[in-house]
PDB file of N, CA and C in Angstrom:
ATOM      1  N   UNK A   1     -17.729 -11.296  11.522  1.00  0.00           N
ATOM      2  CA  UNK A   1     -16.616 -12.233  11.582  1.00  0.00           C
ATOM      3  C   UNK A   1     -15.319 -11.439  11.570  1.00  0.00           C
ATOM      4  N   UNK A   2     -14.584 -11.816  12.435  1.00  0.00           N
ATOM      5  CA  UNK A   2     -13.169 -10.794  12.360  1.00  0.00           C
ATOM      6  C   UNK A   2     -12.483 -11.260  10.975  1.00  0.00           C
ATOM      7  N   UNK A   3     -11.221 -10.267  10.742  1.00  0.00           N
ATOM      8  CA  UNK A   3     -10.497 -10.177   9.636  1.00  0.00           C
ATOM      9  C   UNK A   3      -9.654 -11.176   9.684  1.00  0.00           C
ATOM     10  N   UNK A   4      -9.324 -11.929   8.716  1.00  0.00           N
ATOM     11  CA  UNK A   4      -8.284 -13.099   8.724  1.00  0.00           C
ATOM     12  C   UNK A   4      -7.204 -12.407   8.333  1.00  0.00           C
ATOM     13  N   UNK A   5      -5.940 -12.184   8.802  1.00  0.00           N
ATOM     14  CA  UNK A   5      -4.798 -11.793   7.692  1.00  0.00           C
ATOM     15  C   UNK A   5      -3.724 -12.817   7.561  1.00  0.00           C
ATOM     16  N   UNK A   6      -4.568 -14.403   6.925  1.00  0.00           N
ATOM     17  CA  UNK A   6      -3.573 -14.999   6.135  1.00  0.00           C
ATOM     18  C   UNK A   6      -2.674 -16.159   7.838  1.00  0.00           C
ATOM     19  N   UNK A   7      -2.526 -15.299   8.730  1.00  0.00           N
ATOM     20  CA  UNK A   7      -1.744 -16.285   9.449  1.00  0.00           C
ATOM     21  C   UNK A   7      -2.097 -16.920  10.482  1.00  0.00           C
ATOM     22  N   UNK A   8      -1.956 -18.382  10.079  1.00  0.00           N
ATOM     23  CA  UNK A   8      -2.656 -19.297  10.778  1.00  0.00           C
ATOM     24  C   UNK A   8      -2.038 -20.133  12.277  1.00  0.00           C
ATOM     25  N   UNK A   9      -1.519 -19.467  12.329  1.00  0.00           N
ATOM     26  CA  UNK A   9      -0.299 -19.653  13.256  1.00  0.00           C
ATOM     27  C   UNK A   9      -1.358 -19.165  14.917  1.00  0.00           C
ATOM     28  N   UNK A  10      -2.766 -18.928  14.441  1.00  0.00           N
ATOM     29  CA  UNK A  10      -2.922 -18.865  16.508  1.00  0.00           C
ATOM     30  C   UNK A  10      -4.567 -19.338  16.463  1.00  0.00           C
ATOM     31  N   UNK A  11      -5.584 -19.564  16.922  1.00  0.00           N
ATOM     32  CA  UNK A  11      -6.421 -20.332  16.766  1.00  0.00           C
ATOM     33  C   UNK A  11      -6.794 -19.209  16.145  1.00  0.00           C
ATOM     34  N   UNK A  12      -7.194 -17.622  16.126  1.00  0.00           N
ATOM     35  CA  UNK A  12      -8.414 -16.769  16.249  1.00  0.00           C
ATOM     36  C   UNK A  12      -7.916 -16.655  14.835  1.00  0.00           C
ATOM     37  N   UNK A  13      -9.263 -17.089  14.303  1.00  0.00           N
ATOM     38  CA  UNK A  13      -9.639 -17.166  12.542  1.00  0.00           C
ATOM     39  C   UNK A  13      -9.834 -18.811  12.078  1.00  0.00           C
ATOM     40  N   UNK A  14      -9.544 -19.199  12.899  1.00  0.00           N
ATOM     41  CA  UNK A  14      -9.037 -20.789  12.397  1.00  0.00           C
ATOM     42  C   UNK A  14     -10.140 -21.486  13.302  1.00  0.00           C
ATOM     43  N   UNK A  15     -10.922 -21.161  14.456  1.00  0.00           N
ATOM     44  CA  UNK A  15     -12.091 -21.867  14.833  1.00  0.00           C
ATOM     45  C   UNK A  15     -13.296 -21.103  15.222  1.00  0.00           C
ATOM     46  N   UNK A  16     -13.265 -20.113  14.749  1.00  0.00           N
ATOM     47  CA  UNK A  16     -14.277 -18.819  14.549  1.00  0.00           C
ATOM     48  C   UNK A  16     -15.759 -19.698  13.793  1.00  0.00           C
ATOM     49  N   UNK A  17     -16.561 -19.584  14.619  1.00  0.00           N
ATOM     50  CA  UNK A  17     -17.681 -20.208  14.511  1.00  0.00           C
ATOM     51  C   UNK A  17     -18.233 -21.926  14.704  1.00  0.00           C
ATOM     52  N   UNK A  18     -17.082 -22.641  14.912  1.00  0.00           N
ATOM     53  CA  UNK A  18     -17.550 -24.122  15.194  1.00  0.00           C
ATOM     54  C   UNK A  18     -18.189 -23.847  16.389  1.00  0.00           C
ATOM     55  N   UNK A  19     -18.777 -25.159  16.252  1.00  0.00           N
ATOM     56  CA  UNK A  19     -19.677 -25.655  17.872  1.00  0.00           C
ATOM     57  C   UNK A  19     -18.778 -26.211  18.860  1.00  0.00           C
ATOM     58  N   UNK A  20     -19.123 -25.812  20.365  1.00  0.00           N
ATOM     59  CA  UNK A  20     -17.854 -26.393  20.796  1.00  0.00           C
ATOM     60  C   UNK A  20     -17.532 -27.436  21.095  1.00  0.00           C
ATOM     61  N   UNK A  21     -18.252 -28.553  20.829  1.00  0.00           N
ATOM     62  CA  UNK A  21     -17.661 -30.038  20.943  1.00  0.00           C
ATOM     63  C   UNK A  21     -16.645 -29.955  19.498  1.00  0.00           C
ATOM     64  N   UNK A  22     -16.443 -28.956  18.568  1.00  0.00           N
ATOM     65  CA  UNK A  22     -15.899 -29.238  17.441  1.00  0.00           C
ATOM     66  C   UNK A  22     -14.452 -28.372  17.743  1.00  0.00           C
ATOM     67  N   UNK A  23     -14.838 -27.386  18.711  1.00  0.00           N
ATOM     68  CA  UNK A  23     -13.476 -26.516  19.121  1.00  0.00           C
ATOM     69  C   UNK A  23     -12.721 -27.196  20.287  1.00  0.00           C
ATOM     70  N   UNK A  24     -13.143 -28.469  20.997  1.00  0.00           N
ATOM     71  CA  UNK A  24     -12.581 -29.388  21.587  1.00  0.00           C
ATOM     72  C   UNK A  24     -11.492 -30.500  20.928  1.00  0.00           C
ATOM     73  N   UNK A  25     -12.225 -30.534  19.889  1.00  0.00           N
ATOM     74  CA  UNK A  25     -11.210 -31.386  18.928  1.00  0.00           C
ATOM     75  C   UNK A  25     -10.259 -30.608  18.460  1.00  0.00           C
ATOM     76  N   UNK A  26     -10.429 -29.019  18.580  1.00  0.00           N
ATOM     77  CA  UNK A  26      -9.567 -28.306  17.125  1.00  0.00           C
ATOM     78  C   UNK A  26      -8.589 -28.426  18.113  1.00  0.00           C
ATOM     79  N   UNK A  27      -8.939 -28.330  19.407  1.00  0.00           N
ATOM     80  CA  UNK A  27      -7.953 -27.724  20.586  1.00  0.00           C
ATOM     81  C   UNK A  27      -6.877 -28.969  20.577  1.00  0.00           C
ATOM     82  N   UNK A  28      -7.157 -30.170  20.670  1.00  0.00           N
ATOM     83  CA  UNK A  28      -6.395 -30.996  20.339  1.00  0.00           C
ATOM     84  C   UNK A  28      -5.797 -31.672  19.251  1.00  0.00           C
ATOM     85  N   UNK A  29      -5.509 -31.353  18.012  1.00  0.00           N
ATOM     86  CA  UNK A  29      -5.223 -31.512  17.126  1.00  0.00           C
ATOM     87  C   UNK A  29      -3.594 -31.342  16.827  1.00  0.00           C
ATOM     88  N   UNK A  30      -3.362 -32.396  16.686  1.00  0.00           N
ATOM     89  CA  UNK A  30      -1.049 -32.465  16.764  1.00  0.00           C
ATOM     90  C   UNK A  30      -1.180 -31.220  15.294  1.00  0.00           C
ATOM     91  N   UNK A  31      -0.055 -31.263  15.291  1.00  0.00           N
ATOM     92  CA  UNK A  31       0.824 -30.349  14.690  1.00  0.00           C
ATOM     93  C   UNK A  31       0.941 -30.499  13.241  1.00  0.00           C
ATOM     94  N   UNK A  32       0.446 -31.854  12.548  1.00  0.00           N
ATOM     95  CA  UNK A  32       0.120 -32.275  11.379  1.00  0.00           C
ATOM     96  C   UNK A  32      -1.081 -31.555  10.750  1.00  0.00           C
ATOM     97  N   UNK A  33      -2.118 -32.543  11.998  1.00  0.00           N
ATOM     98  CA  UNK A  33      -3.721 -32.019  11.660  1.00  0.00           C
ATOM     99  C   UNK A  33      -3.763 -30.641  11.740  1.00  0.00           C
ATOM    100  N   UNK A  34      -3.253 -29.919  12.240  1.00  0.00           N
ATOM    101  CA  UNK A  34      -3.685 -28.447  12.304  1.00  0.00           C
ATOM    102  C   UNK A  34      -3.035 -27.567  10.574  1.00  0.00           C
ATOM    103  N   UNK A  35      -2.248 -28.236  10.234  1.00  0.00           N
ATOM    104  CA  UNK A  35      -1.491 -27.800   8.901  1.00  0.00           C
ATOM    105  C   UNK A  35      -2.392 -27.926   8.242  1.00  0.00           C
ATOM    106  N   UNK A  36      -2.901 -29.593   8.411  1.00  0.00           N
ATOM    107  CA  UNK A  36      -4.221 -29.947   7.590  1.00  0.00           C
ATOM    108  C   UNK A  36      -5.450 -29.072   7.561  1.00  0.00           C
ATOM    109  N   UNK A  37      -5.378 -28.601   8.654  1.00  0.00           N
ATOM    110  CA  UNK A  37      -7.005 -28.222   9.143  1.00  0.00           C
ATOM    111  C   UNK A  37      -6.687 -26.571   8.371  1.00  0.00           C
ATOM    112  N   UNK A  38      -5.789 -25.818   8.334  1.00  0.00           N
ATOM    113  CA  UNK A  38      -5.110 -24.717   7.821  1.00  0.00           C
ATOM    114  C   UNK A  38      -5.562 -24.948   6.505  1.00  0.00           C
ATOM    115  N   UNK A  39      -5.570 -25.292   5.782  1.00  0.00           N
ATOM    116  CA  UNK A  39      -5.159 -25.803   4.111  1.00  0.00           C
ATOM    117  C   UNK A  39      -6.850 -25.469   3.698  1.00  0.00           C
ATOM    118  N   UNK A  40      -7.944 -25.951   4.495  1.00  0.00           N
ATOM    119  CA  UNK A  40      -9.259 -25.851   4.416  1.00  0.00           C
ATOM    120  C   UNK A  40      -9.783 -24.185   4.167  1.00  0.00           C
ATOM    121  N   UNK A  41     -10.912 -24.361   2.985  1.00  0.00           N
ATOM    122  CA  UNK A  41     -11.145 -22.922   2.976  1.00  0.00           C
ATOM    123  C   UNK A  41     -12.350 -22.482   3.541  1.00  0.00           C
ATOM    124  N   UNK A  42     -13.210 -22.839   3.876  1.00  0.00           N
ATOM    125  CA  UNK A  42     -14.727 -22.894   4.232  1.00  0.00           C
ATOM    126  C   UNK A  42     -14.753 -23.336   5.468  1.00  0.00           C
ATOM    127  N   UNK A  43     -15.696 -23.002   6.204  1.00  0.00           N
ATOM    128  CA  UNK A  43     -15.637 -23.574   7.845  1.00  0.00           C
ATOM    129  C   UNK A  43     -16.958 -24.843   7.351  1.00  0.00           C
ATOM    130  N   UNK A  44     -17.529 -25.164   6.260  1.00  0.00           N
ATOM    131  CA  UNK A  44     -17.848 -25.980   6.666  1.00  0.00           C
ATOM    132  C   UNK A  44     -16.946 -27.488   5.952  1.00  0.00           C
ATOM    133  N   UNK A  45     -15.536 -26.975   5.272  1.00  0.00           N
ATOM    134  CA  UNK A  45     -15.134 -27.842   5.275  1.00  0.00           C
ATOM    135  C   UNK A  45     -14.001 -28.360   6.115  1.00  0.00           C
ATOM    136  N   UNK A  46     -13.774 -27.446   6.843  1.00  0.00           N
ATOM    137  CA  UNK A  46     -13.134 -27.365   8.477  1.00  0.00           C
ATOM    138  C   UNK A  46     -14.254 -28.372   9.719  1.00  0.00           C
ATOM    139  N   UNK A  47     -15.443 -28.043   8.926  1.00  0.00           N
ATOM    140  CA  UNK A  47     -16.444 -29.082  10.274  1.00  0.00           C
ATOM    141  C   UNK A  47     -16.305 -29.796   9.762  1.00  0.00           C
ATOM    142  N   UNK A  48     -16.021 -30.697   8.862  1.00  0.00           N
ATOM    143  CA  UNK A  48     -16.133 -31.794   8.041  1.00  0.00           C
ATOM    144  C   UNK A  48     -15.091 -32.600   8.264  1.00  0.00           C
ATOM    145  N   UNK A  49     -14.131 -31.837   8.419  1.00  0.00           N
ATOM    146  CA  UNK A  49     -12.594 -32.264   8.565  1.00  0.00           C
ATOM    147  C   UNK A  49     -12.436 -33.059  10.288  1.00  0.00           C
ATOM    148  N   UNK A  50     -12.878 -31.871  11.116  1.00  0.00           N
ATOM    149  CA  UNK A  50     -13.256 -32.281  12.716  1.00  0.00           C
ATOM    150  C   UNK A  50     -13.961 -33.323  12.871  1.00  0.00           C
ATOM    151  N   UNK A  51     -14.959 -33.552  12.109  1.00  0.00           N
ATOM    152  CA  UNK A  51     -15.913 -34.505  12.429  1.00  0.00           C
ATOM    153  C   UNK A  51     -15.253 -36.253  12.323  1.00  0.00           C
ATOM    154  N   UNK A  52     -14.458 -35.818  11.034  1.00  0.00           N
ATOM    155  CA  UNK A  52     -13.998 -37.345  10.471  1.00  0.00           C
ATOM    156  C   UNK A  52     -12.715 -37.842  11.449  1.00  0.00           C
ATOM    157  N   UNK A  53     -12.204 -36.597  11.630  1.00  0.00           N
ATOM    158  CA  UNK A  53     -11.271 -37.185  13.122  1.00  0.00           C
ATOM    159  C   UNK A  53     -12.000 -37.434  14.790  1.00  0.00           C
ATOM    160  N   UNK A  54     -13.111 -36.717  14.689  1.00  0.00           N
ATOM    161  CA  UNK A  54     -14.004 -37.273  16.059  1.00  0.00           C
ATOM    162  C   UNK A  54     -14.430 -38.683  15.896  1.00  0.00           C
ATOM    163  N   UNK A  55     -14.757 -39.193  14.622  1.00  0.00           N
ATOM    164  CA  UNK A  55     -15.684 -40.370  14.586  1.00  0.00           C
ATOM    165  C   UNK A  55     -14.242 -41.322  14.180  1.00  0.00           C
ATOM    166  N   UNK A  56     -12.651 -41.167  13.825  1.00  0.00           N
ATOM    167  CA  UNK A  56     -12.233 -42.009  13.975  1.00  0.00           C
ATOM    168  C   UNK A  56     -11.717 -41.805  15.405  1.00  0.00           C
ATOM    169  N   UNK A  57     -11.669 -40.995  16.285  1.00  0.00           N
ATOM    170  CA  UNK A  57     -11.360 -41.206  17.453  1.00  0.00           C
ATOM    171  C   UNK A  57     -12.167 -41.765  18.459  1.00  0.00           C
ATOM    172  N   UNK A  58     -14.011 -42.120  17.839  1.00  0.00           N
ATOM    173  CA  UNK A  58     -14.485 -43.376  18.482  1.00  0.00           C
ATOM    174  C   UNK A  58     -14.543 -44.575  18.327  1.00  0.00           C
ATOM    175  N   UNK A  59     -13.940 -44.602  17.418  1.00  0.00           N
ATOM    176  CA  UNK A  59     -13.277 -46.072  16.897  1.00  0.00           C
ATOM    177  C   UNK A  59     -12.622 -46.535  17.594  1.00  0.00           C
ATOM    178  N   UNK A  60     -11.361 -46.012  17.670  1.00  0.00           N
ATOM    179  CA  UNK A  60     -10.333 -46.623  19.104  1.00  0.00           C
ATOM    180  C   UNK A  60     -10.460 -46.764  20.102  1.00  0.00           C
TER     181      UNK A  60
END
């Protein structure tokens, strides 16, 4: 896994290992969610996070 140094400011570290229907969502994610998605420490609570915005985005 590459080295994180802390800045979250470009995808590489920040979707390092999702599946890619999950790096489809990261890719679209406004400027809020991604702060949000930043704040997460674990990638699997980063999939967790993706998921709950995929399944409310089949809602609408």
């Amino acid at each position: 896994m590459s080295e994180n140094n802390g800045n979250n400011n470009t995808n590489e570290g920040n979707d390092n290992g999702l599946p890619s229907h999950l790096k489809k969502i990261h890719d679209s994610l406004n400027r809020r969610q991604k702060e949000i998605y930043s704040r997460y420490n674990t990638l699997d609570q980063k999939i967790g996070y993706l998921e709950g915005i995929d399944e409310e985005r089949k809602k609408s």
